[in-house]
CSV table of C-alpha atoms and ligand atoms in Angstrom, one decimal:
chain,number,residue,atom,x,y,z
H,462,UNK,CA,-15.6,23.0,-22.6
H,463,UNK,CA,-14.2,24.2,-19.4
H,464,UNK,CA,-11.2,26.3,-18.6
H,465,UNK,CA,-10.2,23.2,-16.6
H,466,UNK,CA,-7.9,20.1,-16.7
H,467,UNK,CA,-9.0,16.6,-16.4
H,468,UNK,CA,-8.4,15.1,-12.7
H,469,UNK,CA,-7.1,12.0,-15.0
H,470,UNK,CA,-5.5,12.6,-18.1
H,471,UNK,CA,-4.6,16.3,-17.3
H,472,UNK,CA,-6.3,17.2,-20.6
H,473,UNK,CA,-8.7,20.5,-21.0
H,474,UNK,CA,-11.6,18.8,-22.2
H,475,UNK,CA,-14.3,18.9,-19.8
H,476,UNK,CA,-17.6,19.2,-20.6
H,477,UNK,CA,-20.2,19.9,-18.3
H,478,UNK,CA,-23.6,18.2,-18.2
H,479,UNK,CA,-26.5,20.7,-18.1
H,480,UNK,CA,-28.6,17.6,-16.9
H,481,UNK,CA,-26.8,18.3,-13.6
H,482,UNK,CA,-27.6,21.6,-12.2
H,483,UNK,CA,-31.2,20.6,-12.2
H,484,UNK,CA,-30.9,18.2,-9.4
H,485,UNK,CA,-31.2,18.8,-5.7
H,486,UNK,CA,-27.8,18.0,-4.2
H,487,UNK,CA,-27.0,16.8,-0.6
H,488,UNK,CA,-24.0,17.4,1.7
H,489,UNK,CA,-21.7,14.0,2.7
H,490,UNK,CA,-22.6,15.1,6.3
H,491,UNK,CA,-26.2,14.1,5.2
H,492,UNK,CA,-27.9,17.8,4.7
H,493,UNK,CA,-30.2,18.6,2.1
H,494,UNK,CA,-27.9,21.3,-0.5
H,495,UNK,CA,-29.9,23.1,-3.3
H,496,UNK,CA,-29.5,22.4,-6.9
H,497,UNK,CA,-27.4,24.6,-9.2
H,498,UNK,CA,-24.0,22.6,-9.1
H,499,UNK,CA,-21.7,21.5,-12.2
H,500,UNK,CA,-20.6,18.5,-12.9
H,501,UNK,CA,-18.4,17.9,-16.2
H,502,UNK,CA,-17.1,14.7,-17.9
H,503,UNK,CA,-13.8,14.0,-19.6
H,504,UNK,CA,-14.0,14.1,-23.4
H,505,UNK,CA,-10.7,12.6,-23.8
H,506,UNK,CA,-10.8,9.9,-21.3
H,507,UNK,CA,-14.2,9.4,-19.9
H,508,UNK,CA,-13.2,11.0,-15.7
H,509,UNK,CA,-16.0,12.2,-14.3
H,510,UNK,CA,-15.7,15.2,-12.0
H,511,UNK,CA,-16.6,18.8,-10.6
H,512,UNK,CA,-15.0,21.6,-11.1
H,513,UNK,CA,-13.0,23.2,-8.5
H,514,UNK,CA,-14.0,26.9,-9.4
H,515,UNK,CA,-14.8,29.7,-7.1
H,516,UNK,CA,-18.6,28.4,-6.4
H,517,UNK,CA,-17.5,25.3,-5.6
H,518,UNK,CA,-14.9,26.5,-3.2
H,519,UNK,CA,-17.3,28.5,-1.7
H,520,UNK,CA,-19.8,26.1,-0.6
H,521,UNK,CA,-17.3,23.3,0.3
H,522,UNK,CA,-15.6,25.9,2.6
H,523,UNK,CA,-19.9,26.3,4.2
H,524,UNK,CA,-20.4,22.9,4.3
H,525,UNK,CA,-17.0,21.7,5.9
H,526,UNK,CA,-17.8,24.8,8.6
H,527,UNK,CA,-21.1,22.9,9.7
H,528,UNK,CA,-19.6,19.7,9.2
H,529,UNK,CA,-21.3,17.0,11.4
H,530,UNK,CA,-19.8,13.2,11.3
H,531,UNK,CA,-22.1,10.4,11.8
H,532,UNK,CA,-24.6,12.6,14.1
H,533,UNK,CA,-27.5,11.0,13.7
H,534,UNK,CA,-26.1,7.6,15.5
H,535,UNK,CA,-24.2,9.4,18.4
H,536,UNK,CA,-20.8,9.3,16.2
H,537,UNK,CA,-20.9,5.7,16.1
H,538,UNK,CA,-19.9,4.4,12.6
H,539,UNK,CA,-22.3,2.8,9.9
H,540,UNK,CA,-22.3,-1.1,9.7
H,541,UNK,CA,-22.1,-3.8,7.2
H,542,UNK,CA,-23.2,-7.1,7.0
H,543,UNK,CA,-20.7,-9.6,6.6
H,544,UNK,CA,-21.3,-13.1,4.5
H,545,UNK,CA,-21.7,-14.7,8.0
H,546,UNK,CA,-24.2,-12.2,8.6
H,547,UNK,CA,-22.1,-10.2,11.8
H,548,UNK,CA,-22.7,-6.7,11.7
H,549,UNK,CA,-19.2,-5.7,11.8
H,550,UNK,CA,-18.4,-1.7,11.2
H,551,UNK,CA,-17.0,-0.5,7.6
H,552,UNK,CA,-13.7,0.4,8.8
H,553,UNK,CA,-13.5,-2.6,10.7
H,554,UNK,CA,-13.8,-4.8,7.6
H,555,UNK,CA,-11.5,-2.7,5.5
H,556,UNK,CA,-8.6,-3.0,8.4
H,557,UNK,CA,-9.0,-7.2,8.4
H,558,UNK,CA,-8.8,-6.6,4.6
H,559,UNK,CA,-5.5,-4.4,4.8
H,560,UNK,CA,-3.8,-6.0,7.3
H,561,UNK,CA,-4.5,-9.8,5.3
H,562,UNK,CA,-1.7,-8.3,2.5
H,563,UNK,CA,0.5,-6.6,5.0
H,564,UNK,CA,4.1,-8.2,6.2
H,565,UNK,CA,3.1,-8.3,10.0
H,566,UNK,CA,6.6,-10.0,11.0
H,567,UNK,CA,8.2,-6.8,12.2
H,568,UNK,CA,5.7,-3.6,13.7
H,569,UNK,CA,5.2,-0.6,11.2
H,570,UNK,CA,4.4,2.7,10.8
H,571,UNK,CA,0.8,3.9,9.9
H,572,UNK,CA,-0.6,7.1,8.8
H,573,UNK,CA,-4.4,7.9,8.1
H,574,UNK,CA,-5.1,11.1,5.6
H,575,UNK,CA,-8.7,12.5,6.9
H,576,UNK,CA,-8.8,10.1,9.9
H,577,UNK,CA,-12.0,12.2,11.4
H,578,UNK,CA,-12.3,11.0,15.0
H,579,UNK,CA,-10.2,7.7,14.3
H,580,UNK,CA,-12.8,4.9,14.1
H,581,UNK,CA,-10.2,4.0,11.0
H,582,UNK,CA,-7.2,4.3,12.9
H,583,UNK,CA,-8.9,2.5,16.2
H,584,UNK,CA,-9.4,-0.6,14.0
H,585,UNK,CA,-6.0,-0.9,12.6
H,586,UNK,CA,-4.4,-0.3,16.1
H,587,UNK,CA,-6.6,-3.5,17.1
H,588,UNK,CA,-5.5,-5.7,14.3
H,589,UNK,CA,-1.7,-4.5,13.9
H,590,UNK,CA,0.1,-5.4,17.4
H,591,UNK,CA,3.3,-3.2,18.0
H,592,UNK,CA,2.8,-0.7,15.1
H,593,UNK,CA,2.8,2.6,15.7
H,594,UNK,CA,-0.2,5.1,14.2
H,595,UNK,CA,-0.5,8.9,13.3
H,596,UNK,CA,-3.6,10.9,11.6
H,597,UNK,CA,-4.0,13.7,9.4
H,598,UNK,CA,-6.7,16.3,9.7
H,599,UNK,CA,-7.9,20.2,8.7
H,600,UNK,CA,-8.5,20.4,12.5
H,601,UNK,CA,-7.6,19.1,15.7
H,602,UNK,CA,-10.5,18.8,16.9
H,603,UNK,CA,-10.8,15.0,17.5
H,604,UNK,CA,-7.5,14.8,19.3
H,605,UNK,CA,-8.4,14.1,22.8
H,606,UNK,CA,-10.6,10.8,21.3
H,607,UNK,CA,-7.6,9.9,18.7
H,608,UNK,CA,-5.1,9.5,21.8
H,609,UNK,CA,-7.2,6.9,23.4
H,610,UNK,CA,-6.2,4.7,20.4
H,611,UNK,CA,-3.5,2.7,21.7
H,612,UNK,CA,0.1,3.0,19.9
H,613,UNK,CA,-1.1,6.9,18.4
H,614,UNK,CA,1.9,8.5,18.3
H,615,UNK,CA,0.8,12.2,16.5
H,616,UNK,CA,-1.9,14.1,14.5
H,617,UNK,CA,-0.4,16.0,11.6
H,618,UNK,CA,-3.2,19.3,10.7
H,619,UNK,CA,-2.5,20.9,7.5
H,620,UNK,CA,-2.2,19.8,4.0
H,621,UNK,CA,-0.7,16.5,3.1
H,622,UNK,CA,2.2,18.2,1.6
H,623,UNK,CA,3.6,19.2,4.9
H,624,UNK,CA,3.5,16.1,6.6
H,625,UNK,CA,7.2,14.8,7.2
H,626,UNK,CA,7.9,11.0,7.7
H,627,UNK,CA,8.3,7.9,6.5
H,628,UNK,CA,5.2,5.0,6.5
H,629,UNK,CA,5.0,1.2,5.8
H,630,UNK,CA,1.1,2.0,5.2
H,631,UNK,CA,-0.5,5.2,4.5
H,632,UNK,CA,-4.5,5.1,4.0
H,633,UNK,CA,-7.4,7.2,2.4
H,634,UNK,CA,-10.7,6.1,3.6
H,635,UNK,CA,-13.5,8.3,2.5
H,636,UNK,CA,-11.3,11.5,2.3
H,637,UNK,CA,-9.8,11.1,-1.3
H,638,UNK,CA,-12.8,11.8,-2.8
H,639,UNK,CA,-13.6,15.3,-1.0
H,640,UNK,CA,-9.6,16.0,-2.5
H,641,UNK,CA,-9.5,18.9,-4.8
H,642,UNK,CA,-6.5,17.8,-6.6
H,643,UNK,CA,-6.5,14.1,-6.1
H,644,UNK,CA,-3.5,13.3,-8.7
H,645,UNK,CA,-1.4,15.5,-6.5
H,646,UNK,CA,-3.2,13.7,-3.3
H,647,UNK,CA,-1.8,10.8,-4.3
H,648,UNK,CA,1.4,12.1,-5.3
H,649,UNK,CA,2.0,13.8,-1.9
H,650,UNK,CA,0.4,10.3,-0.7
H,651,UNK,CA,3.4,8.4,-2.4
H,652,UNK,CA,6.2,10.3,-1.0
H,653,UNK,CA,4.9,9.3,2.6
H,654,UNK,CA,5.8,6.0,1.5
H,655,UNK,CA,8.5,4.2,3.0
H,656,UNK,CA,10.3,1.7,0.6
H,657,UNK,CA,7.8,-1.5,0.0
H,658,UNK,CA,5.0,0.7,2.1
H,659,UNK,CA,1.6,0.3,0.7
H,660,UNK,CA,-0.8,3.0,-0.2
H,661,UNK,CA,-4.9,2.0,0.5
H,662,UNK,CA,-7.3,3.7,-0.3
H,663,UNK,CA,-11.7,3.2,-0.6
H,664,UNK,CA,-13.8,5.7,-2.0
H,665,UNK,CA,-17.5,5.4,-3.8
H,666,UNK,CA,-18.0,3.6,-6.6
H,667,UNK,CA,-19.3,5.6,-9.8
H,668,UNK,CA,-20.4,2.5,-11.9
H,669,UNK,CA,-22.7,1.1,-8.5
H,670,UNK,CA,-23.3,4.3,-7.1
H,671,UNK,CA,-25.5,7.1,-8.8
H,672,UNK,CA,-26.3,8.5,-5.7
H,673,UNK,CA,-22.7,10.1,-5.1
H,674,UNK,CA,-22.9,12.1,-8.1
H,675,UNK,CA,-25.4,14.8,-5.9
H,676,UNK,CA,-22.8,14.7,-2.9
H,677,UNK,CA,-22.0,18.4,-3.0
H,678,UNK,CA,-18.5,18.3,-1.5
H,679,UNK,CA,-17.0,15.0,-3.6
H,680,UNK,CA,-15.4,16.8,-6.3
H,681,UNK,CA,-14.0,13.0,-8.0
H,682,UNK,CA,-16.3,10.3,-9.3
H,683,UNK,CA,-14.2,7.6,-10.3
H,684,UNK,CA,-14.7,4.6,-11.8
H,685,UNK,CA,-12.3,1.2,-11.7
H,686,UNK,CA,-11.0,2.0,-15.2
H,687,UNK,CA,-10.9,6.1,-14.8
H,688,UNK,CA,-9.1,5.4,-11.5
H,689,UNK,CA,-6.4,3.0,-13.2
H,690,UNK,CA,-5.8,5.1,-15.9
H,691,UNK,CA,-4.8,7.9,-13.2
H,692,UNK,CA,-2.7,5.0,-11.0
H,693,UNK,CA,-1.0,4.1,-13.7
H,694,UNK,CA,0.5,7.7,-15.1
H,695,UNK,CA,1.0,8.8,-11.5
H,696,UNK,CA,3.4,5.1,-11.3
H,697,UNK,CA,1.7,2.9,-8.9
H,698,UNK,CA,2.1,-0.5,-9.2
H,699,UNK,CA,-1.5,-2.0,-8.5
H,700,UNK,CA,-2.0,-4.8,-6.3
H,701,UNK,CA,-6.3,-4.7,-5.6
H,702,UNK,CA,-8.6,-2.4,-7.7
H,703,UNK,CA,-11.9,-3.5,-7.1
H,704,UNK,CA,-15.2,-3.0,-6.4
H,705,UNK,CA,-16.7,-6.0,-4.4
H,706,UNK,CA,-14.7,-5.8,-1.0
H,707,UNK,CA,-17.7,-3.2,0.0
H,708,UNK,CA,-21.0,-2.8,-1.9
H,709,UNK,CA,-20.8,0.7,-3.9
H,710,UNK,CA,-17.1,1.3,-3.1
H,711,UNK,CA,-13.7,1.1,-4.9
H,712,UNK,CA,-10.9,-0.6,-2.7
H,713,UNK,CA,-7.7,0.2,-4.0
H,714,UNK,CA,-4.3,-0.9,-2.6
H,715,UNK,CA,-0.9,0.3,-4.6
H,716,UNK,CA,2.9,0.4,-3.9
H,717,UNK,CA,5.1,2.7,-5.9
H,718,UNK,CA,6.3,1.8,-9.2
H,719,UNK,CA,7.1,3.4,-12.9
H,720,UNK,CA,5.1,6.3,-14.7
H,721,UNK,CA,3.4,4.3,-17.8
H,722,UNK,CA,0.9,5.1,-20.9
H,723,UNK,CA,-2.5,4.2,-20.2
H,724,UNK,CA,-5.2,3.8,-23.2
H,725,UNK,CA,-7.8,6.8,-22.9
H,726,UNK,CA,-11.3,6.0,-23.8
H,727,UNK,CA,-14.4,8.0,-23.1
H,728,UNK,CA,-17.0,6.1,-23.7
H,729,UNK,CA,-17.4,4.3,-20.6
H,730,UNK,CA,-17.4,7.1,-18.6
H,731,UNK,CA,-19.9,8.8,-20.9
H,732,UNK,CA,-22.4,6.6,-20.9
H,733,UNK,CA,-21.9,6.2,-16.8
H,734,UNK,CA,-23.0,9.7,-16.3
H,735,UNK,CA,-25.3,10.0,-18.8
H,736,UNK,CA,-27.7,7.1,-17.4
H,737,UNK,CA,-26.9,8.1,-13.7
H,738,UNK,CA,-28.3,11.5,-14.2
H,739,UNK,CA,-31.4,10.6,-15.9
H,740,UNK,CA,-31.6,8.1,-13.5
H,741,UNK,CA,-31.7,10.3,-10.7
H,742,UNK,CA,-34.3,12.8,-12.2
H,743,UNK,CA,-36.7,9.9,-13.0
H,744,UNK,CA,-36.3,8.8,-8.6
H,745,UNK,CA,-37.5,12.0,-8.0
H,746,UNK,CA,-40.4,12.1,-11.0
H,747,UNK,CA,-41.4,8.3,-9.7
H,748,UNK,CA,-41.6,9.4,-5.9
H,749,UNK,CA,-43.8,12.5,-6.4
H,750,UNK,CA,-45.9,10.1,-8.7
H,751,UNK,CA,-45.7,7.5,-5.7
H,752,UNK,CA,-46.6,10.5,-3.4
H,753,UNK,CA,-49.6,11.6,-5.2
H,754,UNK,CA,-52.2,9.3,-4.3
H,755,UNK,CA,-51.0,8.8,-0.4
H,756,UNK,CA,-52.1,10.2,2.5
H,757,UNK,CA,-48.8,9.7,4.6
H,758,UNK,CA,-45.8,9.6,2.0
H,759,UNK,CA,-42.6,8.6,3.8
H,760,UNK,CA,-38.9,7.9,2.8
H,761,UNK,CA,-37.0,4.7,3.3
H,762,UNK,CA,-33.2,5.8,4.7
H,763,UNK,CA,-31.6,8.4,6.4
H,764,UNK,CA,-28.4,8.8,5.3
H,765,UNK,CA,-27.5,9.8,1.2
H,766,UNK,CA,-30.0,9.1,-1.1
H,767,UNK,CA,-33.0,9.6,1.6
H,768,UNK,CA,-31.8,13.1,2.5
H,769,UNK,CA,-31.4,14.0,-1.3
H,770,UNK,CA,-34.9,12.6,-1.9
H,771,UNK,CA,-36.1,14.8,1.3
H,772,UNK,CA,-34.4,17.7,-0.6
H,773,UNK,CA,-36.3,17.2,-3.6
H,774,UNK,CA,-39.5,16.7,-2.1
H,775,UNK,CA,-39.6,18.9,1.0
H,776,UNK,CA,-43.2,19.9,2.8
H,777,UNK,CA,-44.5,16.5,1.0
H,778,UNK,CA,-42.2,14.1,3.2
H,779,UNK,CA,-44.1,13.2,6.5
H,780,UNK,CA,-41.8,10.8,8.1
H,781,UNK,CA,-38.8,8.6,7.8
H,782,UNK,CA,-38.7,4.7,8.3
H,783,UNK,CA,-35.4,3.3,9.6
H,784,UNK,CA,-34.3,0.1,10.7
H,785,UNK,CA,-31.4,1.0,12.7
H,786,UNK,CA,-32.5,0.8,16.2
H,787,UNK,CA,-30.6,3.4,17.4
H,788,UNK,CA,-32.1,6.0,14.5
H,789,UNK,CA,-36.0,4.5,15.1
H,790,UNK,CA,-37.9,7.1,17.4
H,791,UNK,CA,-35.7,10.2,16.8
H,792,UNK,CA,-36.5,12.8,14.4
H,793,UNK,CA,-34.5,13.3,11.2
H,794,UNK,CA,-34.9,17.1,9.7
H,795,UNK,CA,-38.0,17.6,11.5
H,796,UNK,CA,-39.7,14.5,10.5
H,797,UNK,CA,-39.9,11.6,12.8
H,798,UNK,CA,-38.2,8.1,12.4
H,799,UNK,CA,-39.9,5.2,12.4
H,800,UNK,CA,-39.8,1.5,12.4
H,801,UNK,CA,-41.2,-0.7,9.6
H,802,UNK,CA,-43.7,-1.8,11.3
H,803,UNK,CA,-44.7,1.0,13.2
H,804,UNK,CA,-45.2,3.0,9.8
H,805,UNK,CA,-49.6,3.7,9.7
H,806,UNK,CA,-51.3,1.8,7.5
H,807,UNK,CA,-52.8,3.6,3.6
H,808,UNK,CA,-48.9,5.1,4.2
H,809,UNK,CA,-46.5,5.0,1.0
H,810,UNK,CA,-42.5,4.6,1.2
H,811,UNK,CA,-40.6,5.3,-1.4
H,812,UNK,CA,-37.4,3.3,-1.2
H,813,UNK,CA,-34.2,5.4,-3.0
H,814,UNK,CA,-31.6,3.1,-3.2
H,815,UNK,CA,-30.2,1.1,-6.0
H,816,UNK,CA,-32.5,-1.3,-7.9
H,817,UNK,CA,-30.6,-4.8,-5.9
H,818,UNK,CA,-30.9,-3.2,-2.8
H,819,UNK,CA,-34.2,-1.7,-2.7
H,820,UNK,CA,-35.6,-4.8,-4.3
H,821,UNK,CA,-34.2,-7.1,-1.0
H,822,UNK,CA,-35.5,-4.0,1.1
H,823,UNK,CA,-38.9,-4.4,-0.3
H,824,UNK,CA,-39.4,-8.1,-0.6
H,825,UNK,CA,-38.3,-8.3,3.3
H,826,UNK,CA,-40.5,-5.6,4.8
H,827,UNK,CA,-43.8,-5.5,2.4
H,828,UNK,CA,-47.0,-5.9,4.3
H,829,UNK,CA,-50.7,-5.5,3.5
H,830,UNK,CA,-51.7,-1.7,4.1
H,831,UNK,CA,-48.2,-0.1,3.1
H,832,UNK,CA,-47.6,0.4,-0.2
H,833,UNK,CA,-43.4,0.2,-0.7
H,834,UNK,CA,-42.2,2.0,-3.9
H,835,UNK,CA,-38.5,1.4,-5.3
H,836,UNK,CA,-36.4,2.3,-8.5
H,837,UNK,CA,-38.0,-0.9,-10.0
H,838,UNK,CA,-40.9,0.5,-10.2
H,839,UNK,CA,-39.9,3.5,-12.2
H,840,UNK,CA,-41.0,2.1,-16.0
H,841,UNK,CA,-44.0,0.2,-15.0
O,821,ZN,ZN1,-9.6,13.1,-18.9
């Protein structure tokens, strides 16, 4: 046990997982971070989380210093697919989804908590005519790009607890997670809330996403039910927990309502992190075996899991294979990034991603003369 309190249930009995400081990690900036980090689970109710002590501190404090945001596509935001097959980006997708449940009959007030360099807040602006938007950051230094956005009215720096004001919709996107006390993130979230405002906020997905478990800086790894259990003792009323709005994200959107009980079971997120991490040690095990008899060995992906996996395997990695056009032909940490197709024949690609989505990777680029290896493959 721990000297610290659960990020859910406030109880001190965490449990770290000596499984954990084995693995490689990797920064959310996507750079490689040595292993020797702690990651505990909730005995009482199943939360699954780092611990905020002095080491951890520490290298947050390095990695936020060197921060980089989307650098390898010239700042230009990841994309998803949509079911009519547009590549539309993330944040784009989550404003239509926002806006859908929001009473548009009269202009609003918006803030974003860890709005980075806006791409959030520049998607909202487009789909909510008339309403007026302000940003919180640690720095100011995406100001000059943030007052392009039209209706931006300020950017708040400091802590949340010091922003003054009064919002019909305050959002997290990707920062909640990096929060080192979230239960007091979202309290300080709540207060910003004017009355009927909404409260949305997406971070990963713990059940579909094994991968953000070696994310150095994300100190919470919740899952639908650990998040709940903390909505519902902070008082939110919930109006969308789920995880299908993105692949490997939670989407949560919650007004304020009454503190309640919540049932506390561990065994959910128990067995969670227990099969994540001894699926992640057997990625790395199966890609060395992959890399063993290859000449070329290269790594599908360069963003999470294909960093980590670079991490793990270092001087064996000869090149990266990319589909993103605007990624194809740079290097990546030293290697060079290359198409499908323009990957050398007798080469090997391992494919880190989760078993659904390396499996459609695979079955769309396999050709004679590469040999594409995937998670599947792991217990043949
Ligand atoms: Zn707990």
């Amino acid at each position: 046990m721990t000297e610290f309190r659960c990020i859910v249930c406030d109880r001190p009995l965490l449990r770290t997982l000596p499984a954990y400081e084995r693995l490689p990690r990797v920064t959310s900036d996507c750079k490689p971070w040595p292993a020797g980090g702690q990651l505990a689970v909730c005995d009482s109710c199943g939360a699954i989380q780092k611990l905020p002590d002095r080491k951890w501190l520490d290298e947050i404090d390095r990695i936020y210093r060197a921060y980089q945001i989307y650098h390898l596509s010239g700042g230009e935001e990841q994309v998803i697919f949509s079911a009519d097959g547009q590549a539309v980006p993330r944040s784009r997708a989550l404003a239509d989804f926002v806006t859908r449940r929001l009473d548009r009959s009269r202009p609003g007030r918006m803030i974003d908590i860890g709005c980075g360099n806006g791409s959030a807040l520049a998607n909202f602006s487009r789909a909510l005519d008339g309403w007026s938007f302000e940003g919180s950051e640690l720095r100011d230094t995406a100001l000059p790009i943030l007052r392009t956005i039209p209706g931006f009215a300020k950017l708040h720096v400091g802590p949340i607890d010091r922003i003054e004001g009064s919002f019909d919709l305050v959002t997290m996107i990707h920062s909640f997670e990096h929060m080192v006390f979230p239960g007091k993130a979202l309290c300080d979230a709540a207060r910003l809330l004017a009355p009927g405002g909404r409260l949305f906020v997406e971070i990963p997905d713990v059940e579909n996403s094994p991968f953000d478990l070696v994310i150095a800086d994300h100190l919470a790894h919740f899952s639908r039910a650990t998040l709940r259990m903390l909505l519902r003792r902070l008082g939110f009323e919930i109006e969308v927990l789920e995880n299908t709005v993105l692949a490997k994200e939670i989407t949560m959107m919650v007004g304020k309502g009454q503190p309640g009980m919540a049932p506390s079971d561990p065994t959910e997120g128990i067995r969670i992190v227990e099969a994540a991490l001894a699926w992640l040690a057997s990625i790395i095990d199966a890609a060395w075996r992959a890399a063993a008899g290859s000449a070329k060995f290269g790594i599908f992906g360069t963003s999470i899991s294909g960093t980590w996996l670079l991490g793990a395997m270092g001087e064996r990695v000869d090149f990266f294979v990319d589909e993103d056009i605007k990624r194809i032909g740079a290097t990546y940490h030293g290697r060079p990034i290359v198409s499908p197709a323009e990957a050398i024949n007798g080469s090997t690609i391992f494919v880190p991603l989760i078993i659904p989505i390396a499996e459609r990777v695979i079955a769309r680029l396999s050709r004679p003369g590469i040999q594409f290896v995937g998670p599947s493959d792991i217990h043949r």
